Amino acid sequence: MRILHTSDWHLGRAFHRVNMLGAQAGFIGHLVTTVRERDVDAVVVAGDVYDRAVPPLAAVELFDDALHRLADAGVPTVMISGNHDSARRLGVGAGLIDRAGIHLRTEPSACGTPVVLRDAHGDVAFYGLPYLEPALVRDAFGVEKAGHEAVLSAAMDRVRADLATRARGTRAVVLAHAFVTGGEASDSERDITVGGVAAVPAGVFDGVDYTALGHLHGCQTITERVRYSGSPLPYSFSEADHRKSMWLVDLGADGSVAAERVDCPVPRPLARIRGTLEELLADPALAAHQEAWVEATLTDAVRPAEPMARLSERFPHTLSLVFDPERAPDDPDVSYARRLAGRDDQQIAEDFVAHVRGAGPDARERAVLRDALDAVRAERTAREVAG
């Protein structure tokens, strides 16, 4: 069975001030063309179809168009909700849409109920694990600790239990939206850390033939059977080195996996350039970036006059301007943002305690801070789902 694995469309999202809806529509066209030209048997979309729980109308219309075109292609599609989606909204009409061969899996309780497709070698069971917010599903899954590993392990127990009841030789594909250990993050993913831990081990997905992951925006291989497709378009300059693509996966009769990357069209390359303003305006080596979307980091000791206007004369698609004067780390003028770079919310909160009290938090206090941060994030997620 030939499977096209994609994820993280983020329909409705902009790239800095650039409206990406046209590029997203271009991707949908490319996806459908790939389905037809490469004889795809099934499409899997591993979450974050939309960029936010209440997407703009134009994004909903594009999603509707995508569903119609996939249905017209006659190729079954399995989709799950991600942490950016409202599972309830995305799942509206799932029963009716299912009849058209578009299978939306947004209910955590249905993790162990697969979409079963057949090829010449027998059944392939597709299990959809939508994004599982630990604080919201821990009771339903009967786990004591509200963490990603615990709830995903419980969901996979249901998958393996169902698979054990099926005919010998049934192959299994899991769709999941999670941060798996070994994956490389970028700046454009929403933090899903719980209890100071975001990642789950790849071993959680043992027992199935292929796991199609979503959440991280870089296409990457965790193991031969566990892969991220990444987002089809860039959504931050941290993705400047990404090759945007989908996975074309051939699932053999014996459950073997062969995977090929299929490149996605992107409207412009990304470039991150750094130096003084005069260096950036004069360096001939930077001519290759004149048609790219540019993030320029200026290292001038004193902020120059009209830097964006001057940069835009050479790099007309400059979207981001960062000031990072080259100073010693202990210089009192080092910016607050620079001091916080690379630090998560827990570390920032602990540093604040140390600053105002003269000593950092002890183990009990760190746990209180962690629980408070988790509660705020869980409340935000619950509010988005309910909204």
PDB file of C-alpha atoms in Angstrom, residues 131-311:
ATOM      1  CA  TYR A 131      -3.436  15.350  20.066  1.00  0.00           C
ATOM      2  CA  LEU A 132      -3.926  14.115  23.620  1.00  0.00           C
ATOM      3  CA  GLU A 133      -3.728  16.954  26.142  1.00  0.00           C
ATOM      4  CA  PRO A 134      -2.722  15.029  29.288  1.00  0.00           C
ATOM      5  CA  ALA A 135      -4.720  17.106  31.767  1.00  0.00           C
ATOM      6  CA  LEU A 136      -7.895  16.650  29.717  1.00  0.00           C
ATOM      7  CA  VAL A 137      -7.687  12.923  28.923  1.00  0.00           C
ATOM      8  CA  ARG A 138      -5.888  11.365  31.891  1.00  0.00           C
ATOM      9  CA  ASP A 139      -9.129  10.232  33.550  1.00  0.00           C
ATOM     10  CA  ALA A 140     -10.554   8.819  30.322  1.00  0.00           C
ATOM     11  CA  PHE A 141      -7.388   6.773  29.837  1.00  0.00           C
ATOM     12  CA  GLY A 142      -7.123   5.789  33.490  1.00  0.00           C
ATOM     13  CA  VAL A 143      -3.579   7.048  34.032  1.00  0.00           C
ATOM     14  CA  GLU A 144      -2.337   8.367  37.357  1.00  0.00           C
ATOM     15  CA  LYS A 145       0.250  10.816  36.044  1.00  0.00           C
ATOM     16  CA  ALA A 146      -0.857  13.515  33.614  1.00  0.00           C
ATOM     17  CA  GLY A 147       2.043  13.333  31.182  1.00  0.00           C
ATOM     18  CA  HIS A 148       2.420  12.830  27.434  1.00  0.00           C
ATOM     19  CA  GLU A 149       4.158   9.483  27.740  1.00  0.00           C
ATOM     20  CA  ALA A 150       1.483   8.115  30.078  1.00  0.00           C
ATOM     21  CA  VAL A 151      -1.506   9.053  27.919  1.00  0.00           C
ATOM     22  CA  LEU A 152       0.144   8.065  24.640  1.00  0.00           C
ATOM     23  CA  SER A 153       1.165   4.723  26.149  1.00  0.00           C
ATOM     24  CA  ALA A 154      -2.432   4.147  27.254  1.00  0.00           C
ATOM     25  CA  ALA A 155      -3.694   5.038  23.779  1.00  0.00           C
ATOM     26  CA  MET A 156      -1.189   2.677  22.180  1.00  0.00           C
ATOM     27  CA  ASP A 157      -2.263  -0.088  24.564  1.00  0.00           C
ATOM     28  CA  ARG A 158      -5.731   0.275  23.044  1.00  0.00           C
ATOM     29  CA  VAL A 159      -4.262   0.157  19.555  1.00  0.00           C
ATOM     30  CA  ARG A 160      -2.284  -3.012  20.262  1.00  0.00           C
ATOM     31  CA  ALA A 161      -5.283  -4.629  21.985  1.00  0.00           C
ATOM     32  CA  ASP A 162      -7.477  -4.025  18.945  1.00  0.00           C
ATOM     33  CA  LEU A 163      -4.759  -5.155  16.542  1.00  0.00           C
ATOM     34  CA  ALA A 164      -4.431  -8.423  18.459  1.00  0.00           C
ATOM     35  CA  THR A 165      -8.065  -9.259  17.625  1.00  0.00           C
ATOM     36  CA  ARG A 166      -7.586  -8.835  13.885  1.00  0.00           C
ATOM     37  CA  ALA A 167      -6.620 -11.370  11.241  1.00  0.00           C
ATOM     38  CA  ARG A 168      -3.045 -12.566  11.244  1.00  0.00           C
ATOM     39  CA  GLY A 169      -0.946 -10.439   8.908  1.00  0.00           C
ATOM     40  CA  THR A 170      -2.995  -7.271   9.371  1.00  0.00           C
ATOM     41  CA  ARG A 171      -0.629  -4.328   9.022  1.00  0.00           C
ATOM     42  CA  ALA A 172      -1.013  -1.229  11.183  1.00  0.00           C
ATOM     43  CA  VAL A 173      -0.382   2.489  10.710  1.00  0.00           C
ATOM     44  CA  VAL A 174      -0.683   5.002  13.559  1.00  0.00           C
ATOM     45  CA  LEU A 175      -1.203   8.746  13.156  1.00  0.00           C
ATOM     46  CA  ALA A 176      -0.084  10.769  16.185  1.00  0.00           C
ATOM     47  CA  HIS A 177       0.568  14.400  17.071  1.00  0.00           C
ATOM     48  CA  ALA A 178       3.366  14.573  19.628  1.00  0.00           C
ATOM     49  CA  PHE A 179       6.942  15.558  20.393  1.00  0.00           C
ATOM     50  CA  VAL A 180       8.977  12.353  20.132  1.00  0.00           C
ATOM     51  CA  THR A 181      12.462  12.066  21.604  1.00  0.00           C
ATOM     52  CA  GLY A 182      15.097  12.679  18.968  1.00  0.00           C
ATOM     53  CA  GLY A 183      12.976  15.144  17.027  1.00  0.00           C
ATOM     54  CA  GLU A 184      14.351  18.594  16.250  1.00  0.00           C
ATOM     55  CA  ALA A 185      12.039  21.500  17.041  1.00  0.00           C
ATOM     56  CA  SER A 186      11.789  24.926  15.425  1.00  0.00           C
ATOM     57  CA  ASP A 187      10.483  28.273  16.645  1.00  0.00           C
ATOM     58  CA  SER A 188       7.056  27.897  15.061  1.00  0.00           C
ATOM     59  CA  GLU A 189       5.632  25.024  17.128  1.00  0.00           C
ATOM     60  CA  ARG A 190       3.525  25.704  20.189  1.00  0.00           C
ATOM     61  CA  ASP A 191       5.074  24.425  23.420  1.00  0.00           C
ATOM     62  CA  ILE A 192       3.315  21.290  24.727  1.00  0.00           C
ATOM     63  CA  THR A 193       5.549  20.742  27.760  1.00  0.00           C
ATOM     64  CA  VAL A 194       3.850  19.106  30.742  1.00  0.00           C
ATOM     65  CA  GLY A 195       5.605  18.659  34.081  1.00  0.00           C
ATOM     66  CA  GLY A 196       8.840  19.895  32.548  1.00  0.00           C
ATOM     67  CA  VAL A 197       8.707  17.144  29.896  1.00  0.00           C
ATOM     68  CA  ALA A 198       7.576  17.530  26.291  1.00  0.00           C
ATOM     69  CA  ALA A 199       9.082  14.498  24.543  1.00  0.00           C
ATOM     70  CA  VAL A 200       7.994  10.866  24.566  1.00  0.00           C
ATOM     71  CA  PRO A 201      10.231   7.942  23.553  1.00  0.00           C
ATOM     72  CA  ALA A 202       9.754   6.419  20.109  1.00  0.00           C
ATOM     73  CA  GLY A 203       9.321   3.037  21.790  1.00  0.00           C
ATOM     74  CA  VAL A 204       5.801   4.099  22.796  1.00  0.00           C
ATOM     75  CA  PHE A 205       4.808   3.264  19.209  1.00  0.00           C
ATOM     76  CA  ASP A 206       6.268  -0.246  19.134  1.00  0.00           C
ATOM     77  CA  GLY A 207       4.045  -2.924  17.677  1.00  0.00           C
ATOM     78  CA  VAL A 208       2.838  -1.144  14.540  1.00  0.00           C
ATOM     79  CA  ASP A 209       4.364  -1.000  11.084  1.00  0.00           C
ATOM     80  CA  TYR A 210       4.469   2.761  10.560  1.00  0.00           C
ATOM     81  CA  THR A 211       3.859   5.836  12.724  1.00  0.00           C
ATOM     82  CA  ALA A 212       3.009   9.050  10.860  1.00  0.00           C
ATOM     83  CA  LEU A 213       3.853  11.926  13.178  1.00  0.00           C
ATOM     84  CA  GLY A 214       2.821  15.553  13.213  1.00  0.00           C
ATOM     85  CA  HIS A 215       3.747  18.572  15.390  1.00  0.00           C
ATOM     86  CA  LEU A 216       7.397  19.246  14.538  1.00  0.00           C
ATOM     87  CA  HIS A 217       7.818  21.326  11.386  1.00  0.00           C
ATOM     88  CA  GLY A 218      10.987  19.722  10.053  1.00  0.00           C
ATOM     89  CA  CYS A 219      10.733  16.557   7.960  1.00  0.00           C
ATOM     90  CA  GLN A 220      12.747  13.949   9.873  1.00  0.00           C
ATOM     91  CA  THR A 221      13.242  10.284  10.530  1.00  0.00           C
ATOM     92  CA  ILE A 222      13.163   9.173  14.175  1.00  0.00           C
ATOM     93  CA  THR A 223      13.401   5.488  13.196  1.00  0.00           C
ATOM     94  CA  GLU A 224      12.673   3.789   9.896  1.00  0.00           C
ATOM     95  CA  ARG A 225       9.107   3.234  11.118  1.00  0.00           C
ATOM     96  CA  VAL A 226       8.576   6.521  12.980  1.00  0.00           C
ATOM     97  CA  ARG A 227       8.735   9.740  10.933  1.00  0.00           C
ATOM     98  CA  TYR A 228       7.683  13.371  10.860  1.00  0.00           C
ATOM     99  CA  SER A 229       6.569  14.795   7.533  1.00  0.00           C
ATOM    100  CA  GLY A 230       7.028  18.362   8.787  1.00  0.00           C
ATOM    101  CA  SER A 231       4.993  21.353   7.639  1.00  0.00           C
ATOM    102  CA  PRO A 232       4.648  21.794   3.873  1.00  0.00           C
ATOM    103  CA  LEU A 233       5.440  25.510   4.156  1.00  0.00           C
ATOM    104  CA  PRO A 234       7.785  27.529   6.385  1.00  0.00           C
ATOM    105  CA  TYR A 235       6.264  29.352   9.344  1.00  0.00           C
ATOM    106  CA  SER A 236       9.393  30.796  11.024  1.00  0.00           C
ATOM    107  CA  PHE A 237      12.907  31.748  10.010  1.00  0.00           C
ATOM    108  CA  SER A 238      14.215  28.909  12.167  1.00  0.00           C
ATOM    109  CA  GLU A 239      13.046  26.722   9.252  1.00  0.00           C
ATOM    110  CA  ALA A 240      15.432  28.402   6.799  1.00  0.00           C
ATOM    111  CA  ASP A 241      17.404  25.179   6.332  1.00  0.00           C
ATOM    112  CA  HIS A 242      14.349  22.915   6.044  1.00  0.00           C
ATOM    113  CA  ARG A 243      13.560  21.028   2.881  1.00  0.00           C
ATOM    114  CA  LYS A 244       9.768  21.096   2.833  1.00  0.00           C
ATOM    115  CA  SER A 245       8.352  17.766   1.763  1.00  0.00           C
ATOM    116  CA  MET A 246       5.964  14.874   2.352  1.00  0.00           C
ATOM    117  CA  TRP A 247       6.733  11.179   2.847  1.00  0.00           C
ATOM    118  CA  LEU A 248       5.664   8.712   0.168  1.00  0.00           C
ATOM    119  CA  VAL A 249       5.643   5.444   2.091  1.00  0.00           C
ATOM    120  CA  ASP A 250       5.377   2.014   0.503  1.00  0.00           C
ATOM    121  CA  LEU A 251       4.089  -0.485   3.051  1.00  0.00           C
ATOM    122  CA  GLY A 252       5.017  -3.982   1.942  1.00  0.00           C
ATOM    123  CA  ALA A 253       3.004  -7.163   2.291  1.00  0.00           C
ATOM    124  CA  ASP A 254       5.235  -8.147   5.223  1.00  0.00           C
ATOM    125  CA  GLY A 255       4.983  -4.728   6.904  1.00  0.00           C
ATOM    126  CA  SER A 256       8.301  -3.514   5.523  1.00  0.00           C
ATOM    127  CA  VAL A 257       8.652   0.239   4.980  1.00  0.00           C
ATOM    128  CA  ALA A 258      10.280   2.103   2.101  1.00  0.00           C
ATOM    129  CA  ALA A 259      10.010   5.900   2.226  1.00  0.00           C
ATOM    130  CA  GLU A 260      10.716   8.618  -0.318  1.00  0.00           C
ATOM    131  CA  ARG A 261      10.578  12.382   0.175  1.00  0.00           C
ATOM    132  CA  VAL A 262       8.358  14.351  -2.187  1.00  0.00           C
ATOM    133  CA  ASP A 263       9.271  18.031  -2.241  1.00  0.00           C
ATOM    134  CA  CYS A 264       6.620  20.693  -1.686  1.00  0.00           C
ATOM    135  CA  PRO A 265       6.522  23.983  -3.612  1.00  0.00           C
ATOM    136  CA  VAL A 266       7.475  26.995  -1.500  1.00  0.00           C
ATOM    137  CA  PRO A 267       6.846  30.577  -2.639  1.00  0.00           C
ATOM    138  CA  ARG A 268      10.302  31.852  -1.723  1.00  0.00           C
ATOM    139  CA  PRO A 269      13.447  30.552  -0.048  1.00  0.00           C
ATOM    140  CA  LEU A 270      14.298  31.841   3.432  1.00  0.00           C
ATOM    141  CA  ALA A 271      17.553  33.538   4.355  1.00  0.00           C
ATOM    142  CA  ARG A 272      18.992  34.637   7.688  1.00  0.00           C
ATOM    143  CA  ILE A 273      21.764  37.182   7.294  1.00  0.00           C
ATOM    144  CA  ARG A 274      23.871  38.805   9.996  1.00  0.00           C
ATOM    145  CA  GLY A 275      26.340  41.674  10.192  1.00  0.00           C
ATOM    146  CA  THR A 276      26.524  45.436  10.363  1.00  0.00           C
ATOM    147  CA  LEU A 277      24.168  47.294   8.055  1.00  0.00           C
ATOM    148  CA  GLU A 278      27.004  48.402   5.800  1.00  0.00           C
ATOM    149  CA  GLU A 279      28.326  44.829   5.572  1.00  0.00           C
ATOM    150  CA  LEU A 280      24.929  43.492   4.569  1.00  0.00           C
ATOM    151  CA  LEU A 281      24.469  46.186   1.940  1.00  0.00           C
ATOM    152  CA  ALA A 282      27.880  45.638   0.406  1.00  0.00           C
ATOM    153  CA  ASP A 283      28.695  41.921   0.708  1.00  0.00           C
ATOM    154  CA  PRO A 284      28.580  40.427  -2.826  1.00  0.00           C
ATOM    155  CA  ALA A 285      28.093  36.923  -1.385  1.00  0.00           C
ATOM    156  CA  LEU A 286      24.606  37.946  -0.227  1.00  0.00           C
ATOM    157  CA  ALA A 287      23.381  38.624  -3.755  1.00  0.00           C
ATOM    158  CA  ALA A 288      21.918  35.105  -3.815  1.00  0.00           C
ATOM    159  CA  HIS A 289      19.370  36.171  -1.176  1.00  0.00           C
ATOM    160  CA  GLN A 290      17.948  39.202  -2.951  1.00  0.00           C
ATOM    161  CA  GLU A 291      14.744  37.367  -3.932  1.00  0.00           C
ATOM    162  CA  ALA A 292      14.409  35.469  -0.644  1.00  0.00           C
ATOM    163  CA  TRP A 293      12.348  36.270   2.412  1.00  0.00           C
ATOM    164  CA  VAL A 294      15.019  37.718   4.679  1.00  0.00           C
ATOM    165  CA  GLU A 295      15.596  37.967   8.409  1.00  0.00           C
ATOM    166  CA  ALA A 296      18.414  40.450   8.972  1.00  0.00           C
ATOM    167  CA  THR A 297      20.266  40.642  12.278  1.00  0.00           C
ATOM    168  CA  LEU A 298      22.191  43.884  12.668  1.00  0.00           C
ATOM    169  CA  THR A 299      25.268  43.843  14.876  1.00  0.00           C
ATOM    170  CA  ASP A 300      25.976  47.596  14.760  1.00  0.00           C
ATOM    171  CA  ALA A 301      26.971  48.963  18.167  1.00  0.00           C
ATOM    172  CA  VAL A 302      24.620  51.911  17.553  1.00  0.00           C
ATOM    173  CA  ARG A 303      21.298  51.428  15.803  1.00  0.00           C
ATOM    174  CA  PRO A 304      21.669  52.898  12.285  1.00  0.00           C
ATOM    175  CA  ALA A 305      19.161  55.280  10.715  1.00  0.00           C
ATOM    176  CA  GLU A 306      16.316  53.834   8.623  1.00  0.00           C
ATOM    177  CA  PRO A 307      17.721  50.292   8.565  1.00  0.00           C
ATOM    178  CA  MET A 308      14.611  48.585   7.160  1.00  0.00           C
ATOM    179  CA  ALA A 309      14.238  51.042   4.312  1.00  0.00           C
ATOM    180  CA  ARG A 310      17.901  50.736   3.388  1.00  0.00           C
ATOM    181  CA  LEU A 311      17.882  46.935   3.613  1.00  0.00           C
TER     182      LEU A 311
END
